[in-house]
Short mmCIF file of C-alpha atoms and ligand atoms in Angstrom, two decimals:
data_model
loop_
_atom_site.label_atom_id
_atom_site.label_comp_id
_atom_site.label_asym_id
_atom_site.label_seq_id
_atom_site.Cartn_x
_atom_site.Cartn_y
_atom_site.Cartn_z
CA MET A 820 15.98 13.69 17.29
CA SER A 821 14.86 13.62 13.68
CA LYS A 822 11.68 11.82 12.91
CA PRO A 823 11.72 8.71 10.61
CA THR A 824 10.24 9.07 7.18
CA VAL A 825 7.75 6.59 5.73
CA TYR A 826 6.77 6.68 2.13
CA VAL A 827 3.23 5.52 1.29
CA VAL A 828 3.55 4.27 -2.26
CA ILE A 829 0.31 3.53 -4.23
CA TYR A 830 -1.13 2.47 -7.53
CA SER A 831 -4.85 3.32 -7.89
CA THR A 832 -6.91 3.19 -11.03
CA TRP A 833 -10.24 4.45 -9.57
CA GLY A 834 -9.34 5.95 -6.24
CA HIS A 835 -10.15 3.24 -3.57
CA ILE A 836 -6.49 2.77 -2.73
CA LYS A 837 -5.92 6.50 -2.80
CA THR A 838 -8.79 6.97 -0.23
CA LEU A 839 -7.26 4.28 2.00
CA ALA A 840 -3.80 5.85 1.63
CA ASP A 841 -5.06 9.18 2.97
CA SER A 842 -6.10 7.40 6.20
CA VAL A 843 -2.78 5.46 6.35
CA VAL A 844 -0.91 8.77 5.99
CA LYS A 845 -3.18 10.36 8.73
CA GLY A 846 -2.37 7.39 11.06
CA LEU A 847 1.36 7.59 10.33
CA ARG A 848 1.45 11.30 11.22
CA GLU A 849 -0.64 10.69 14.41
CA GLY A 850 1.88 8.10 15.31
CA GLY A 851 4.73 10.55 15.13
CA VAL A 852 6.61 9.88 11.85
CA ASN A 853 6.91 11.97 8.67
CA ALA A 854 4.65 10.49 5.97
CA GLU A 855 4.90 11.25 2.18
CA LEU A 856 2.39 10.03 -0.38
CA TYR A 857 3.71 8.80 -3.89
CA GLN A 858 2.38 6.77 -6.67
CA VAL A 859 4.28 4.37 -8.99
CA ALA A 860 4.42 5.10 -12.70
CA GLU A 861 1.58 4.06 -15.00
CA THR A 862 2.41 1.32 -17.52
CA LEU A 863 -0.87 1.16 -19.53
CA PRO A 864 -1.27 3.30 -22.65
CA GLN A 865 -3.57 6.26 -22.47
CA GLU A 866 -5.94 4.70 -24.95
CA VAL A 867 -6.47 1.75 -22.60
CA LEU A 868 -6.78 4.05 -19.49
CA ASP A 869 -9.50 6.08 -21.27
CA LYS A 870 -11.49 2.99 -22.03
CA MET A 871 -11.16 1.93 -18.32
CA HIS A 872 -12.27 5.43 -17.20
CA ALA A 873 -9.18 5.56 -15.01
CA VAL A 874 -8.84 8.51 -12.69
CA LYS A 875 -5.61 10.66 -12.64
CA PHE A 876 -4.20 11.62 -9.23
CA ASP A 877 -2.08 14.71 -8.45
CA ILE A 878 0.48 12.69 -6.46
CA PRO A 879 4.20 12.69 -7.22
CA VAL A 880 5.47 9.65 -9.08
CA LEU A 881 8.19 7.94 -7.10
CA SER A 882 11.39 6.95 -8.84
CA PRO A 883 12.41 3.44 -7.67
CA LYS A 884 15.91 4.68 -6.77
CA ASP A 885 14.31 7.23 -4.26
CA LEU A 886 13.23 4.35 -2.07
CA VAL A 887 16.64 4.71 -0.36
CA LYS A 888 15.55 8.11 0.96
CA ALA A 889 12.90 6.56 3.19
CA ASP A 890 13.28 4.69 6.45
CA ALA A 891 10.21 2.56 5.62
CA PHE A 892 7.45 2.17 3.11
CA ILE A 893 3.76 1.05 3.05
CA PHE A 894 2.50 -0.11 -0.41
CA GLY A 895 -1.14 0.37 -1.40
CA ILE A 896 -1.91 -2.16 -4.07
CA PRO A 897 -5.13 -3.06 -5.96
CA THR A 898 -5.60 -6.64 -6.77
CA ARG A 899 -5.35 -8.04 -10.36
CA TYR A 900 -6.43 -11.74 -10.52
CA GLY A 901 -5.51 -12.16 -6.79
CA VAL A 902 -2.00 -10.71 -7.12
CA PRO A 903 -0.55 -7.09 -7.17
CA ALA A 904 -1.30 -4.78 -10.11
CA ALA A 905 1.42 -5.03 -12.73
CA GLN A 906 2.35 -1.31 -12.28
CA VAL A 907 3.68 -2.24 -8.84
CA LYS A 908 5.57 -5.24 -10.23
CA ALA A 909 7.11 -2.98 -12.89
CA PHE A 910 8.21 -0.45 -10.19
CA TRP A 911 10.02 -3.36 -8.33
CA ASP A 912 11.50 -4.73 -11.48
CA ALA A 913 13.30 -1.41 -11.88
CA THR A 914 15.02 -1.78 -8.47
CA GLY A 915 17.81 -4.23 -9.65
CA GLY A 916 20.48 -1.66 -8.98
CA LEU A 917 19.30 -1.13 -5.43
CA TRP A 918 19.05 -4.91 -4.88
CA ALA A 919 22.69 -5.40 -6.20
CA GLU A 920 23.91 -2.83 -3.66
CA GLY A 921 21.72 -4.09 -0.85
CA ALA A 922 20.58 -0.58 -0.55
CA LEU A 923 17.23 -1.48 1.02
CA VAL A 924 18.45 -4.15 3.41
CA GLY A 925 16.95 -3.62 6.89
CA LYS A 926 14.19 -1.14 5.92
CA TYR A 927 10.58 -1.85 6.85
CA ALA A 928 7.52 -2.24 4.81
CA GLY A 929 3.77 -2.85 5.09
CA VAL A 930 0.99 -3.35 2.59
CA PHE A 931 -2.74 -2.62 2.09
CA THR A 932 -4.99 -3.72 -0.66
CA SER A 933 -8.27 -3.35 -2.53
CA THR A 934 -10.45 -5.86 -4.33
CA ALA A 935 -13.70 -5.81 -6.17
CA SER A 936 -15.18 -8.65 -4.13
CA GLN A 937 -15.02 -9.72 -0.56
CA HIS A 938 -13.02 -12.91 -1.26
CA GLY A 939 -11.27 -11.50 -4.46
CA GLY A 940 -7.77 -11.75 -3.14
CA GLN A 941 -6.80 -9.20 -0.51
CA GLU A 942 -4.67 -11.67 1.46
CA THR A 943 -3.16 -13.32 -1.61
CA THR A 944 -2.19 -9.93 -2.93
CA ALA A 945 -0.38 -9.12 0.24
CA MET A 946 1.22 -12.54 0.38
CA THR A 947 2.42 -12.39 -3.28
CA PHE A 948 3.91 -8.92 -2.71
CA LEU A 949 6.25 -10.40 0.06
CA PRO A 950 8.90 -11.89 -2.21
CA HIS A 951 9.87 -8.27 -3.37
CA LEU A 952 10.56 -7.54 0.22
CA VAL A 953 12.30 -10.76 1.07
CA HIS A 954 14.77 -10.46 -1.90
CA HIS A 955 15.66 -7.02 -0.93
CA GLY A 956 16.10 -7.88 2.76
CA ILE A 957 13.29 -5.64 3.78
CA ILE A 958 11.39 -6.44 6.97
CA PHE A 959 7.61 -6.94 6.61
CA VAL A 960 5.51 -5.26 9.34
CA PRO A 961 2.04 -6.81 9.44
CA LEU A 962 -0.97 -5.11 10.94
CA GLY A 963 -1.84 -8.14 12.96
CA TYR A 964 -5.09 -7.76 14.97
CA GLN A 965 -4.14 -4.39 16.28
CA SER A 966 -7.48 -3.04 14.93
CA LYS A 967 -10.49 -4.49 16.72
CA VAL A 968 -12.56 -3.71 13.69
CA LEU A 969 -11.00 -6.83 12.14
CA PHE A 970 -13.28 -8.88 14.36
CA ASP A 971 -16.38 -7.10 13.20
CA ASN A 972 -18.57 -9.54 11.19
CA SER A 973 -21.77 -7.42 11.33
CA GLU A 974 -21.14 -6.13 7.79
CA VAL A 975 -18.60 -6.49 4.93
CA VAL A 976 -15.31 -5.06 6.15
CA GLY A 977 -12.17 -5.21 4.02
CA GLY A 978 -8.77 -5.70 5.55
CA SER A 979 -6.97 -8.55 7.38
CA PRO A 980 -3.94 -9.11 9.62
CA TRP A 981 -1.80 -8.52 6.60
CA GLY A 982 -3.03 -4.89 6.26
CA ALA A 983 -6.04 -2.63 5.56
CA GLY A 984 -8.28 -3.24 2.58
CA THR A 985 -11.48 -2.20 0.97
CA VAL A 986 -14.10 -3.93 -1.17
CA ALA A 987 -14.79 -1.77 -4.16
CA ASN A 988 -17.58 -3.80 -5.99
CA GLY A 989 -17.11 -4.86 -9.60
CA ASP A 990 -18.20 -1.57 -10.94
CA GLY A 991 -16.21 0.40 -8.27
CA SER A 992 -19.43 1.75 -6.72
CA ARG A 993 -18.52 0.86 -3.17
CA GLN A 994 -16.26 3.40 -1.42
CA PRO A 995 -14.09 2.64 1.55
CA THR A 996 -16.40 2.62 4.65
CA GLY A 997 -15.75 4.25 7.98
CA LYS A 998 -14.62 0.96 9.44
CA GLU A 999 -12.17 0.20 6.65
CA LEU A 1000 -10.81 3.75 6.96
CA GLU A 1001 -10.40 3.19 10.63
CA ILE A 1002 -8.45 0.06 10.00
CA ALA A 1003 -6.23 1.94 7.58
CA GLU A 1004 -5.59 4.73 10.12
CA THR A 1005 -4.69 2.08 12.74
CA GLN A 1006 -2.34 0.47 10.33
CA GLY A 1007 -0.52 3.87 9.81
CA LYS A 1008 -0.35 4.55 13.58
CA THR A 1009 0.78 1.04 14.61
CA PHE A 1010 3.33 0.92 11.84
CA ALA A 1011 4.71 4.33 13.05
CA GLY A 1012 4.95 2.91 16.55
CA THR A 1013 7.06 -0.07 15.22
CA ILE A 1014 9.28 2.23 13.24
CA LEU A 1015 9.85 4.58 16.14
CA LYS A 1016 10.96 1.54 18.30
CA VAL A 1017 13.76 0.63 15.80
CA HIS A 1018 14.64 3.96 14.33
CA LYS A 1019 18.20 5.20 15.09
CA PRO A 1020 18.60 8.84 13.91
C1 FMN B 2346 -7.57 -6.66 -14.92
C2 FMN B 2346 -8.22 -6.62 -13.55
C3 FMN B 2346 -8.23 -7.70 -12.68
C4 FMN B 2346 -8.79 -7.66 -11.44
N1 FMN B 2346 -8.82 -8.72 -10.68
C5 FMN B 2346 -9.45 -8.82 -9.44
C6 FMN B 2346 -9.49 -10.01 -8.67
O1 FMN B 2346 -8.80 -10.98 -8.85
N2 FMN B 2346 -10.24 -9.95 -7.48
C7 FMN B 2346 -11.05 -8.82 -7.17
O2 FMN B 2346 -11.78 -8.91 -6.24
N3 FMN B 2346 -10.99 -7.71 -7.91
C8 FMN B 2346 -10.21 -7.66 -9.05
N4 FMN B 2346 -10.21 -6.46 -9.79
C9 FMN B 2346 -10.84 -5.28 -9.26
C10 FMN B 2346 -9.70 -4.28 -8.72
O3 FMN B 2346 -8.96 -4.95 -7.71
C11 FMN B 2346 -10.53 -3.13 -8.11
O4 FMN B 2346 -11.13 -2.42 -9.13
C12 FMN B 2346 -9.44 -2.25 -7.40
O5 FMN B 2346 -9.09 -2.85 -6.22
C13 FMN B 2346 -10.14 -0.87 -7.09
O6 FMN B 2346 -9.05 -0.08 -6.42
P1 FMN B 2346 -8.70 1.32 -7.06
O7 FMN B 2346 -9.90 2.14 -7.23
O8 FMN B 2346 -7.70 1.99 -6.20
O9 FMN B 2346 -8.01 1.06 -8.53
C14 FMN B 2346 -9.50 -6.52 -11.07
C15 FMN B 2346 -9.56 -5.37 -11.84
C16 FMN B 2346 -8.90 -5.44 -13.10
C17 FMN B 2346 -8.87 -4.20 -13.96
#
């Protein structure tokens, strides 16, 4: 039986989402599915990126039309004013052809996020990503409380039942913690379990 393939599709300016994505990919593979990591295309001019000290990642850029090749996706999205970064919106705005054909109907998707501050919008970013899925007929797979770390209030821990998350600090100085990476790995593993239940090779 062929394994289902999950694309982990990210945008990351400074690497927090990329670090979470590595744990999500690890969890997906542990869970028994193929996992491939991609990034969406950049939309900001290089001059602006230089001023932001943006980091470049050696990850293939996913063409929106190639979403059809995957059985499911997990999007990794940093917050911008409490909603997904515009690069992710631009990616979905280029999927009109797929939408017209219903090419993504019945596929599955999850989401994980990153914010500067603890209450900077992880859940609102996940929530405001949902209309893209709904309009395409894609089925949202939440993390739920499948990671017990989500109950840990002994320190700042990013993530929510919507999906994994990290808190980066305003200057980006905080890196994803062991607990946040554990949640991300659990998201990958439990997402794989859901996909394996419904996948028909
Ligand atoms: C224009 C802009 C808007 C942002 N808006 C928010 C926000 O609303 N809440 C928040 O906590 N962080 C906000 N941030 C911080 C980013 O979400 C944070 O730097 C990012 O999640 C780090 O992930 P990355 O290293 O993968 O890019 C904003 C950053 C930028 C550049």
